[in-house]
XYZ file of N, CA, C and O in Angstrom:
728
model
N -35.719 -3.928 -19.384
C -35.144 -4.073 -18.160
C -33.747 -4.855 -18.184
O -33.848 -5.814 -19.026
N -32.766 -4.237 -17.775
C -31.488 -4.950 -17.921
C -31.374 -6.482 -16.744
O -32.067 -6.298 -15.874
N -30.592 -7.223 -17.423
C -30.349 -8.616 -16.492
C -29.191 -8.129 -15.760
O -28.032 -7.696 -16.104
N -29.507 -8.474 -14.412
C -28.331 -8.357 -13.450
C -27.429 -9.581 -13.626
O -27.778 -10.604 -13.388
N -26.024 -9.459 -13.643
C -25.117 -10.250 -14.009
C -23.918 -10.146 -12.893
O -23.694 -8.963 -12.138
N -23.239 -11.151 -12.494
C -22.010 -11.161 -11.423
C -20.983 -10.544 -12.149
O -20.659 -11.263 -13.085
N -20.322 -9.545 -11.643
C -18.933 -9.136 -12.623
C -17.866 -9.961 -12.029
O -17.879 -10.578 -11.215
N -16.999 -9.991 -13.131
C -15.658 -10.485 -12.674
C -14.974 -9.891 -11.612
O -15.110 -8.868 -11.361
N -14.431 -11.100 -10.866
C -13.529 -10.457 -9.819
C -12.213 -9.479 -10.309
O -11.929 -9.751 -11.524
N -11.935 -8.953 -9.569
C -10.781 -7.624 -9.953
C -9.329 -8.194 -9.140
O -9.403 -8.729 -8.141
N -8.515 -7.386 -9.474
C -7.099 -7.684 -8.678
C -6.848 -6.551 -7.867
O -7.023 -5.191 -8.319
N -6.628 -6.761 -6.792
C -6.406 -5.614 -5.751
C -4.946 -5.069 -5.989
O -3.958 -6.166 -6.223
N -4.611 -3.937 -6.068
C -3.364 -3.270 -6.116
C -3.224 -2.079 -5.086
O -4.427 -1.229 -4.735
N -1.979 -1.588 -4.627
C -1.888 -0.756 -3.710
C -0.331 -0.145 -4.150
O 0.454 -0.880 -4.236
N -0.831 1.129 -4.187
C 0.408 1.881 -4.091
C 1.050 2.492 -3.061
O 0.244 3.093 -2.340
N 2.098 2.297 -2.731
C 2.919 2.546 -1.387
C 3.706 3.738 -1.697
O 4.485 3.612 -2.422
N 3.831 4.698 -0.786
C 4.386 5.562 -0.706
C 5.102 5.590 0.672
O 4.616 5.469 1.626
N 6.724 5.924 0.806
C 7.094 5.992 1.877
C 8.641 6.540 1.870
O 9.127 6.459 0.785
N 9.044 7.331 2.674
C 10.677 7.592 2.772
C 11.344 6.834 3.449
O 12.358 7.251 3.808
N 10.751 5.735 4.182
C 11.276 4.544 4.965
C 11.160 3.205 4.225
O 10.475 2.472 4.649
N 11.626 3.334 3.145
C 11.693 1.679 2.452
C 11.954 0.480 3.446
O 11.157 -0.602 3.108
N 12.634 0.728 4.324
C 13.126 -0.371 5.426
C 11.623 -0.852 6.013
O 11.749 -1.880 6.487
N 10.773 -0.037 6.233
C 9.546 -0.466 6.749
C 8.552 -1.408 5.837
O 7.754 -1.951 6.328
N 8.897 -1.401 4.536
C 8.103 -2.342 3.710
C 7.939 -3.692 4.132
O 6.974 -4.463 4.001
N 8.893 -4.262 4.533
C 8.860 -5.710 4.939
C 8.171 -5.982 6.353
O 7.729 -7.141 6.839
N 7.667 -4.869 6.982
C 6.924 -5.008 8.069
C 5.319 -4.417 7.776
O 4.462 -5.405 8.192
N 5.125 -3.547 7.032
C 3.860 -3.533 6.415
C 3.321 -4.454 5.676
O 2.166 -4.726 5.661
N 3.904 -5.118 4.824
C 3.549 -6.160 3.725
C 2.847 -7.297 4.372
O 1.903 -7.694 3.983
N 3.395 -7.786 5.422
C 2.713 -8.965 5.908
C 1.278 -8.617 6.379
O 0.384 -9.453 6.436
N 1.150 -7.503 6.965
C -0.500 -6.741 7.424
C -1.083 -6.704 6.280
O -2.190 -7.369 6.630
N -0.752 -6.278 5.201
C -1.397 -6.364 4.015
C -2.058 -8.051 3.595
O -2.864 -8.091 3.088
N -0.993 -8.619 3.348
C -1.101 -10.138 2.931
C -1.935 -10.810 4.118
O -2.678 -11.751 3.399
N -1.817 -10.582 5.347
C -2.696 -11.150 5.902
C -4.277 -10.812 5.566
O -5.250 -12.094 5.995
N -4.697 -9.976 5.168
C -6.028 -9.703 4.915
C -6.296 -9.697 3.135
O -7.287 -10.350 2.905
N -5.318 -9.487 2.413
C -5.494 -9.600 0.940
C -4.843 -10.601 0.348
O -5.168 -10.823 -0.835
N -4.133 -11.522 0.868
C -3.613 -12.802 0.349
C -2.048 -12.387 -0.086
O -1.576 -11.215 0.037
N -1.454 -13.625 -0.599
C -0.164 -13.393 -1.137
C 0.029 -12.195 -2.224
O -0.931 -12.234 -3.268
N 1.258 -11.731 -2.425
C 1.502 -10.710 -3.161
C 2.030 -11.534 -4.397
O 2.931 -12.560 -4.163
N 1.682 -11.210 -5.570
C 2.006 -11.802 -6.834
C 2.850 -10.924 -7.932
O 3.529 -11.324 -8.784
N 3.196 -9.372 -7.415
C 3.729 -8.581 -8.332
C 4.220 -7.558 -7.350
O 3.302 -6.832 -6.504
N 5.371 -7.275 -7.285
C 6.145 -5.879 -6.560
C 6.963 -5.154 -7.721
O 7.936 -6.075 -7.889
N 6.585 -4.245 -7.793
C 7.252 -3.060 -8.757
C 8.884 -2.606 -7.876
O 9.000 -2.912 -6.764
N 9.784 -2.354 -8.915
C 10.665 -1.567 -8.168
C 10.556 -0.514 -7.443
O 9.226 -0.044 -7.657
N 11.534 -0.186 -6.650
C 11.098 0.992 -5.726
C 11.584 2.152 -6.675
O 12.639 2.499 -7.235
N 10.534 3.281 -6.896
C 10.483 4.266 -7.737
C 10.658 5.587 -7.088
O 9.802 5.919 -5.845
N 11.702 6.531 -7.231
C 11.517 7.834 -6.773
C 10.139 8.438 -7.048
O 9.659 8.536 -8.078
N 9.731 8.947 -5.990
C 8.308 10.022 -6.116
C 8.608 11.348 -5.884
O 8.988 12.165 -4.893
N 8.437 12.167 -7.260
C 8.771 13.460 -7.271
C 7.989 14.369 -8.014
O 8.016 15.588 -8.287
N 6.862 13.581 -8.268
C 5.702 14.412 -8.821
C 4.813 15.496 -8.050
O 4.267 16.223 -8.421
N 5.212 15.442 -6.510
C 4.693 16.528 -5.644
C 5.417 16.641 -4.740
O 5.894 15.661 -4.122
N 5.377 17.726 -4.016
C 5.976 17.832 -2.557
C 4.785 17.823 -1.341
O 5.114 17.955 -0.198
N 3.847 17.143 -2.012
C 2.567 17.383 -0.833
C 2.745 16.718 0.349
O 2.522 16.912 1.508
N 3.465 15.337 -0.022
C 3.827 14.532 1.310
C 4.966 14.786 2.187
O 5.090 14.382 3.273
N 5.599 15.738 1.690
C 7.165 15.909 2.332
C 6.915 16.521 3.658
O 7.834 16.031 4.505
N 5.979 17.171 3.881
C 5.970 17.957 5.263
C 5.641 16.747 6.322
O 5.994 16.799 7.708
N 4.859 15.655 5.940
C 4.390 14.787 6.717
C 5.410 13.708 6.870
O 5.839 12.733 7.982
N 5.887 13.035 5.449
C 6.492 12.018 5.586
C 8.054 12.201 5.312
O 8.953 11.394 5.807
N 8.525 13.350 5.114
C 9.866 13.580 4.942
C 10.440 13.606 3.293
O 9.537 13.588 2.683
N 11.545 13.686 3.153
C 12.538 13.721 1.684
C 12.562 12.514 1.356
O 12.498 11.551 2.227
N 13.117 12.529 0.142
C 13.461 11.204 -0.455
C 12.307 10.297 -0.318
O 12.755 8.947 -0.116
N 10.962 10.426 -0.680
C 9.907 9.716 -0.622
C 10.005 8.540 -1.994
O 10.547 9.189 -2.971
N 9.499 7.408 -1.676
C 9.599 6.578 -2.865
C 8.387 5.756 -3.208
O 7.370 5.941 -2.163
N 8.143 5.313 -4.278
C 6.568 4.536 -4.235
C 6.900 3.185 -4.899
O 8.235 3.171 -5.554
N 5.979 2.197 -4.473
C 6.022 0.935 -5.026
C 4.730 0.544 -5.132
O 3.836 0.742 -4.097
N 4.394 -0.375 -6.230
C 3.570 -0.814 -6.603
C 3.272 -2.369 -6.336
O 4.197 -3.185 -6.521
N 2.362 -2.755 -5.637
C 1.865 -4.385 -5.344
C 0.595 -4.664 -5.918
O -0.292 -3.998 -5.872
N 0.621 -5.837 -6.209
C -0.595 -6.579 -6.412
C -0.607 -7.761 -5.759
O 0.267 -8.360 -5.176
N -1.953 -8.453 -5.486
C -2.187 -9.750 -4.901
C -2.723 -10.662 -5.714
O -3.645 -10.391 -6.746
N -2.554 -12.012 -5.040
C -2.724 -13.193 -5.974
C -4.318 -13.347 -6.070
O -4.949 -13.644 -7.021
N -4.764 -13.075 -4.835
C -6.309 -13.646 -4.815
C -7.228 -12.524 -5.263
O -6.860 -10.965 -5.054
N -7.986 -12.692 -6.281
C -9.028 -11.848 -6.760
C -10.285 -11.170 -6.011
O -10.450 -12.249 -5.142
N -10.403 -10.121 -6.118
C -11.278 -9.678 -4.927
C -12.768 -9.358 -5.949
O -12.793 -8.915 -7.208
N -13.805 -9.100 -4.974
C -15.192 -8.509 -5.652
C -14.926 -6.738 -5.475
O -14.452 -6.454 -4.404
N -15.044 -6.331 -6.648
C -14.983 -4.950 -6.783
C -15.801 -4.042 -5.835
O -15.365 -2.878 -5.297
N -16.824 -4.729 -5.439
C -17.752 -4.254 -4.645
C -17.054 -3.975 -2.763
O -17.607 -3.339 -1.871
N -15.854 -4.261 -2.937
C -15.470 -4.400 -1.458
C -14.193 -3.327 -1.608
O -13.325 -3.426 -0.416
N -14.149 -2.538 -2.407
C -12.942 -1.308 -2.566
C -12.970 -0.420 -1.141
O -12.108 -0.236 -0.985
N -14.426 -0.098 -0.719
C -14.174 0.692 0.135
C -13.975 0.049 1.577
O -13.101 0.708 2.308
N -14.092 -1.000 1.658
C -13.690 -2.324 2.990
C -12.262 -1.917 2.480
O -11.546 -2.169 3.669
N -11.668 -2.183 1.738
C -10.141 -2.235 1.451
C -9.353 -0.960 1.859
O -8.715 -1.119 2.521
N -10.050 -0.085 1.485
C -9.459 1.476 1.695
C -9.415 1.516 3.217
O -8.500 1.997 3.772
N -10.738 0.957 4.052
C -10.702 1.380 5.540
C -9.560 0.667 5.928
O -8.959 1.266 7.047
N -9.439 -0.453 5.546
C -8.248 -1.383 6.139
C -7.078 -0.716 5.935
O -6.227 -0.829 6.861
N -6.708 -0.522 4.660
C -5.308 0.106 4.457
C -5.031 1.695 5.481
O -4.276 1.738 5.646
N -6.332 2.369 5.495
C -6.246 3.472 6.503
C -5.759 2.714 8.096
O -4.863 3.466 8.531
N -6.144 1.910 8.343
C -5.627 1.189 9.689
C -4.293 1.044 9.463
O -3.515 1.023 10.557
N -3.930 0.149 8.448
C -2.543 -0.153 8.672
C -1.759 0.846 8.541
O -0.871 0.923 8.879
N -2.132 2.380 7.545
C -1.322 3.389 7.893
C -1.250 3.825 9.442
O -0.165 4.197 9.790
N -2.099 3.785 9.813
C -2.344 4.244 11.451
C -1.481 3.601 12.282
O -0.657 4.144 13.175
N -1.140 2.112 12.066
C -0.335 1.464 12.736
C 1.016 1.956 12.886
O 2.039 1.590 13.319
N 1.493 2.856 11.393
C 2.571 2.962 11.497
C 3.118 4.649 11.299
O 3.874 5.174 11.161
N 2.153 5.140 12.283
C 2.095 6.535 12.215
C 3.020 6.939 13.411
O 3.195 6.259 14.401
N 3.622 8.093 13.295
C 4.368 8.800 14.389
C 4.073 10.137 15.218
O 3.277 10.756 14.467
N 4.245 10.209 16.271
C 3.752 11.383 16.917
C 4.582 12.551 16.780
O 5.912 12.333 16.814
N 4.095 13.657 16.241
C 4.997 14.952 16.276
C 4.232 16.045 16.770
O 3.100 15.925 16.943
N 5.231 17.248 17.106
C 4.462 18.366 17.658
C 2.960 18.815 16.640
O 2.213 19.274 17.533
N 3.244 18.685 15.527
C 2.237 19.418 14.657
C 1.120 18.329 14.366
O 0.128 18.529 13.750
N 1.256 17.046 14.928
C 0.107 16.151 14.908
C 0.724 14.676 14.343
O 1.905 14.890 14.000
N -0.078 13.917 14.266
C 0.324 12.416 13.873
C 0.884 12.538 12.342
O 0.439 13.260 11.443
N 2.094 11.869 12.275
C 2.568 11.782 10.818
C 2.521 10.339 10.248
O 3.004 9.297 10.837
N 2.153 9.873 9.214
C 2.208 8.747 8.548
C 3.691 8.338 7.941
O 4.312 9.506 7.411
N 3.906 7.330 8.290
C 5.298 7.106 7.423
C 4.948 6.010 6.215
O 5.974 6.052 5.441
N 3.922 5.643 6.154
C 3.503 4.869 4.797
C 2.313 5.463 4.383
O 1.087 5.986 5.309
N 1.740 5.639 2.930
C 0.624 6.176 2.369
C 0.264 4.921 1.532
O 1.000 4.311 0.850
N -0.767 4.259 1.815
C -1.532 3.267 0.920
C -2.600 3.776 -0.124
O -3.531 3.883 0.240
N -2.310 3.714 -1.153
C -3.218 3.882 -2.307
C -4.007 2.511 -2.757
O -3.606 1.692 -3.477
N -5.195 2.502 -1.935
C -6.059 1.281 -2.242
C -6.602 1.337 -3.581
O -7.180 2.426 -4.097
N -6.591 0.106 -4.207
C -7.325 0.077 -5.609
C -7.488 -1.231 -6.346
O -6.985 -2.198 -5.615
N -8.311 -1.195 -7.310
C -7.890 -2.536 -8.008
C -8.066 -2.120 -9.519
O -8.358 -1.082 -10.163
N -7.670 -3.356 -10.169
C -7.497 -3.291 -11.888
C -8.382 -4.272 -12.160
O -8.244 -5.525 -11.739
N -8.921 -3.950 -13.329
C -9.787 -4.933 -14.020
C -9.045 -4.882 -15.633
O -8.282 -3.884 -15.994
N -9.821 -5.591 -16.800
C -9.378 -5.361 -17.928
C -9.440 -4.068 -18.599
O -8.741 -3.481 -19.201
N -10.559 -3.358 -17.991
C -10.603 -2.015 -18.623
C -10.047 -0.884 -18.041
O -10.403 0.147 -18.649
N -9.805 -0.882 -16.524
C -9.483 0.264 -15.913
C -8.704 0.051 -14.651
O -8.919 -1.106 -14.135
N -8.250 1.264 -14.028
C -7.537 1.302 -12.824
C -8.598 2.305 -11.791
O -8.827 3.273 -12.149
N -8.926 1.509 -10.641
C -9.857 2.404 -9.987
C -9.142 2.497 -8.697
O -8.451 1.544 -7.919
N -9.020 3.730 -8.131
C -8.366 4.072 -6.765
C -9.215 4.653 -5.762
O -10.448 5.299 -6.123
N -9.209 4.027 -4.791
C -10.126 4.819 -3.646
C -9.489 5.953 -3.046
O -8.517 6.097 -2.881
N -10.495 6.660 -2.491
C -10.008 8.076 -1.766
C -11.118 8.442 -0.644
O -12.136 7.980 -0.664
N -10.728 9.041 0.361
C -11.599 9.730 1.338
C -12.008 11.142 1.005
O -12.752 11.767 1.819
N -11.466 11.594 -0.348
C -12.028 12.871 -0.590
C -12.680 12.897 -1.763
O -12.565 12.406 -2.777
N -13.830 13.702 -1.500
C -14.801 14.021 -2.780
C -14.171 14.905 -3.754
O -13.442 15.709 -3.342
N -14.701 14.641 -4.990
C -14.607 15.632 -6.221
C -15.473 15.173 -7.016
O -16.103 14.099 -7.031
N -15.412 15.881 -8.084
C -16.562 16.053 -9.372
C -16.120 14.836 -9.990
O -17.408 14.245 -10.633
N -15.430 14.101 -10.287
C -14.892 12.927 -10.918
C -14.998 11.617 -9.955
O -14.776 10.764 -10.504
N -15.470 11.733 -8.792
C -15.564 10.741 -7.718
C -16.720 10.008 -7.461
O -17.757 11.251 -7.098
N -17.165 8.896 -7.079
C -18.408 8.619 -7.003
C -18.331 8.195 -5.592
O -17.342 7.293 -5.036
N -19.291 8.452 -4.582
C -19.305 7.977 -3.056
C -19.864 6.601 -3.068
O -20.752 5.829 -3.986
N -19.140 5.614 -2.270
C -19.188 4.204 -2.218
C -20.089 3.995 -0.959
O -21.159 3.772 -1.036
N -19.219 4.309 0.291
C -20.045 4.032 1.501
C -18.730 4.545 2.553
O -17.733 4.474 1.980
N -19.207 4.635 3.881
C -18.521 4.831 4.828
C -17.464 5.891 4.856
O -16.231 5.855 5.384
N -17.543 7.206 4.149
C -16.620 7.961 3.736
C -15.616 7.514 2.603
O -14.878 8.413 2.663
N -15.986 6.886 1.805
C -14.903 6.359 0.764
C -15.583 6.526 -0.572
O -16.704 6.209 -1.040
N -14.760 7.240 -1.676
C -15.150 7.529 -2.742
C -14.107 6.647 -3.611
O -13.230 6.167 -3.491
N -14.770 6.400 -5.146
C -13.931 5.782 -5.969
C -13.753 6.666 -7.221
O -14.778 7.320 -7.591
N -12.557 6.672 -7.908
C -12.202 7.253 -8.970
C -11.686 6.076 -10.301
O -10.771 5.546 -9.843
N -12.100 6.564 -11.372
C -11.243 5.865 -12.433
C -10.174 6.579 -12.692
O -10.360 7.497 -13.335
N -9.116 5.975 -12.423
C -7.597 7.074 -12.631
C -7.164 6.769 -13.871
O -6.588 7.490 -14.419
N -7.275 5.469 -14.509
C -6.715 5.165 -15.684
C -7.773 4.197 -16.530
O -8.532 3.491 -15.692
N -7.813 4.294 -17.888
C -8.627 3.447 -18.562
C -7.535 2.507 -19.530
O -6.815 3.158 -19.780
N -8.180 1.435 -20.110
C -7.347 0.380 -21.050
C -7.931 1.357 -22.189
O -8.969 0.514 -22.518
N -7.167 1.414 -23.183
C -7.815 2.055 -24.440
C -6.353 1.861 -25.334
O -5.366 2.370 -25.145
N -6.736 1.271 -26.671
C -5.772 0.964 -27.837
C -4.423 0.255 -26.924
O -3.312 0.684 -27.241
N -4.634 -1.133 -26.441
C -3.791 -1.663 -25.924
C -2.681 -1.161 -24.967
O -1.517 -1.531 -24.444
N -3.280 -0.166 -24.066
C -2.704 0.342 -23.235
C -3.133 1.259 -22.255
O -4.341 1.685 -22.585
N -2.783 1.202 -20.918
C -3.637 2.322 -19.871
C -3.380 3.578 -20.475
O -2.574 4.189 -20.566
N -4.470 4.459 -20.249
C -4.273 5.993 -20.639
C -4.796 6.645 -19.225
O -5.721 6.245 -18.709
N -4.329 7.841 -19.138
C -4.741 9.016 -18.058
C -5.896 9.631 -18.462
O -6.232 9.724 -19.595
N -6.608 10.292 -17.497
C -7.729 11.118 -17.592
C -7.248 12.427 -17.296
O -6.103 12.473 -16.977
N -7.885 13.513 -17.500
C -7.561 14.803 -17.193
C -7.464 14.887 -15.743
O -6.553 15.664 -15.326
N -7.963 14.178 -14.821
C -7.827 14.092 -13.444
C -6.640 13.111 -12.726
O -6.495 12.922 -11.531
N -6.297 12.533 -13.748
C -5.095 11.426 -13.234
C -4.056 12.082 -12.500
O -3.806 13.100 -13.022
N -3.726 11.662 -11.439
C -2.842 12.010 -10.518
C -1.394 12.257 -11.463
O -1.090 11.378 -12.464
N -0.732 13.171 -11.413
C 0.556 13.614 -12.269
C 1.577 12.295 -12.301
O 1.979 11.929 -13.603
N 1.845 11.616 -11.267
C 2.713 10.302 -11.340
C 2.022 9.228 -12.039
O 2.670 8.202 -12.403
N 0.746 8.817 -11.885
C 0.005 7.692 -12.501
C -0.071 8.084 -14.056
O -0.573 7.163 -14.715
N 0.377 9.387 -14.414
C 0.407 9.454 -15.952
C 1.867 9.063 -16.576
O 2.162 9.142 -17.744
N 2.672 8.872 -15.727
C 4.138 8.567 -15.794
C 4.250 7.235 -16.950
O 3.500 6.128 -16.574
N 4.963 7.144 -17.923
C 5.147 5.920 -18.673
C 5.782 4.524 -17.921
O 5.284 3.651 -17.947
N 6.475 4.938 -16.804
C 6.836 3.868 -15.899
C 5.694 3.307 -15.253
O 5.879 2.020 -15.032
N 4.802 4.210 -14.652
C 3.532 3.916 -14.174
C 2.713 3.026 -14.783
O 2.366 1.961 -14.541
N 2.425 3.432 -15.949
C 1.664 2.927 -17.057
C 2.158 1.426 -17.527
O 1.426 0.241 -17.633
N 3.830 1.365 -17.624
C 4.268 -0.090 -17.840
C 3.673 -1.007 -16.777
O 3.598 -2.284 -17.081
N 3.815 -0.558 -15.508
C 3.720 -1.500 -14.208
C 2.248 -2.027 -14.590
O 2.048 -3.068 -14.207
N 1.243 -0.890 -14.722
C 0.047 -1.440 -14.681
C -0.340 -2.467 -15.686
O -1.355 -3.263 -15.929
N 0.276 -2.130 -17.036
C 0.011 -3.131 -18.012
C 0.756 -4.381 -17.621
O -0.027 -5.460 -18.179
N 1.849 -4.490 -17.020
C 2.147 -5.635 -16.412
C 1.262 -6.546 -15.584
O 1.140 -7.786 -15.610
N 0.897 -5.655 -14.544
C -0.288 -6.008 -13.728
C -1.448 -6.498 -14.276
O -2.167 -7.953 -14.346
N -1.868 -6.046 -15.363
C -2.957 -6.470 -16.308
C -2.948 -7.650 -16.892
O -3.695 -8.583 -17.067
N -1.873 -8.150 -17.445
C -1.103 -9.349 -18.010
C -1.334 -10.388 -16.805
O -1.823 -11.356 -17.548
N -0.771 -10.279 -15.850
C -1.157 -10.982 -14.677
C -2.552 -11.692 -14.205
O -2.763 -12.920 -14.530
N -3.186 -10.486 -14.454
C -4.686 -10.554 -14.164
C -5.369 -11.269 -15.217
O -6.146 -12.143 -15.166
N -5.055 -10.965 -16.610
C -5.421 -11.587 -17.650
C -5.418 -12.853 -17.794
O -6.039 -13.956 -18.017
N -4.186 -13.468 -17.219
C -3.578 -15.020 -17.308
C -4.607 -15.681 -16.095
O -4.876 -16.746 -16.179
N -4.694 -15.107 -15.137
C -5.548 -15.617 -14.210
C -7.053 -15.704 -14.599
O -7.593 -16.868 -14.028
N -7.595 -14.889 -15.303
C -8.742 -15.152 -15.710
C -8.833 -16.265 -16.689
O -9.701 -17.071 -16.648
N -8.084 -16.281 -17.655
C -7.837 -17.174 -18.706
C -7.681 -18.508 -17.973
O -8.415 -19.580 -18.440
N -6.787 -18.791 -16.796
C -6.621 -20.029 -16.106
C -8.013 -20.266 -15.442
O -8.046 -21.582 -15.484
N -8.898 -19.389 -14.728
C -9.738 -19.864 -14.317
C -10.959 -20.355 -15.080
O -11.663 -20.925 -14.617
N -10.850 -19.915 -16.387
C -11.924 -20.371 -17.419
C -11.635 -21.843 -17.792
O -12.449 -22.694 -18.066
N -10.352 -22.392 -17.756
C -9.906 -23.703 -18.192
C -10.173 -24.669 -17.027
O -10.529 -25.719 -17.468
N -9.929 -23.921 -15.848
C -10.163 -24.873 -14.910
C -11.967 -25.508 -14.716
O -12.974 -25.028 -14.898
């Protein structure tokens, strides 16, 4: 019989998509109120991997990644995704064809071994958590860098994104080392 142990806390990460970067200064306070101070913000990157979001969000979509100083319990990922869905709803606009998001928030976490993203959609490589939320291991840390899987989103495979996650992992590793010293 295995011995149940408490896992290390993980680093909350959110990938933000928007065609209106001016909104970010309004969105981020909502996120920090719940998740704590932001300790990493990537540059604003052009999002050209798919046109999937253009009908809803418009053209010239950008992506930015943020991570949070406060480490969280990995078991709260579904709760985090439900929260980020509410934040998205706060910024929707009414259109004749239905509500349109102005921001899309990819909630997830990073630990030393992987990047995990939450989703409301089931698929063969996703595990059900609770309350309609699934989790997928989007990247794995292997041979000193994050590596994509066959199902990883095309943009998450980009060297620019991989470099961002490697940087966030360095911050996280430092936090774990400092916690051990304290």
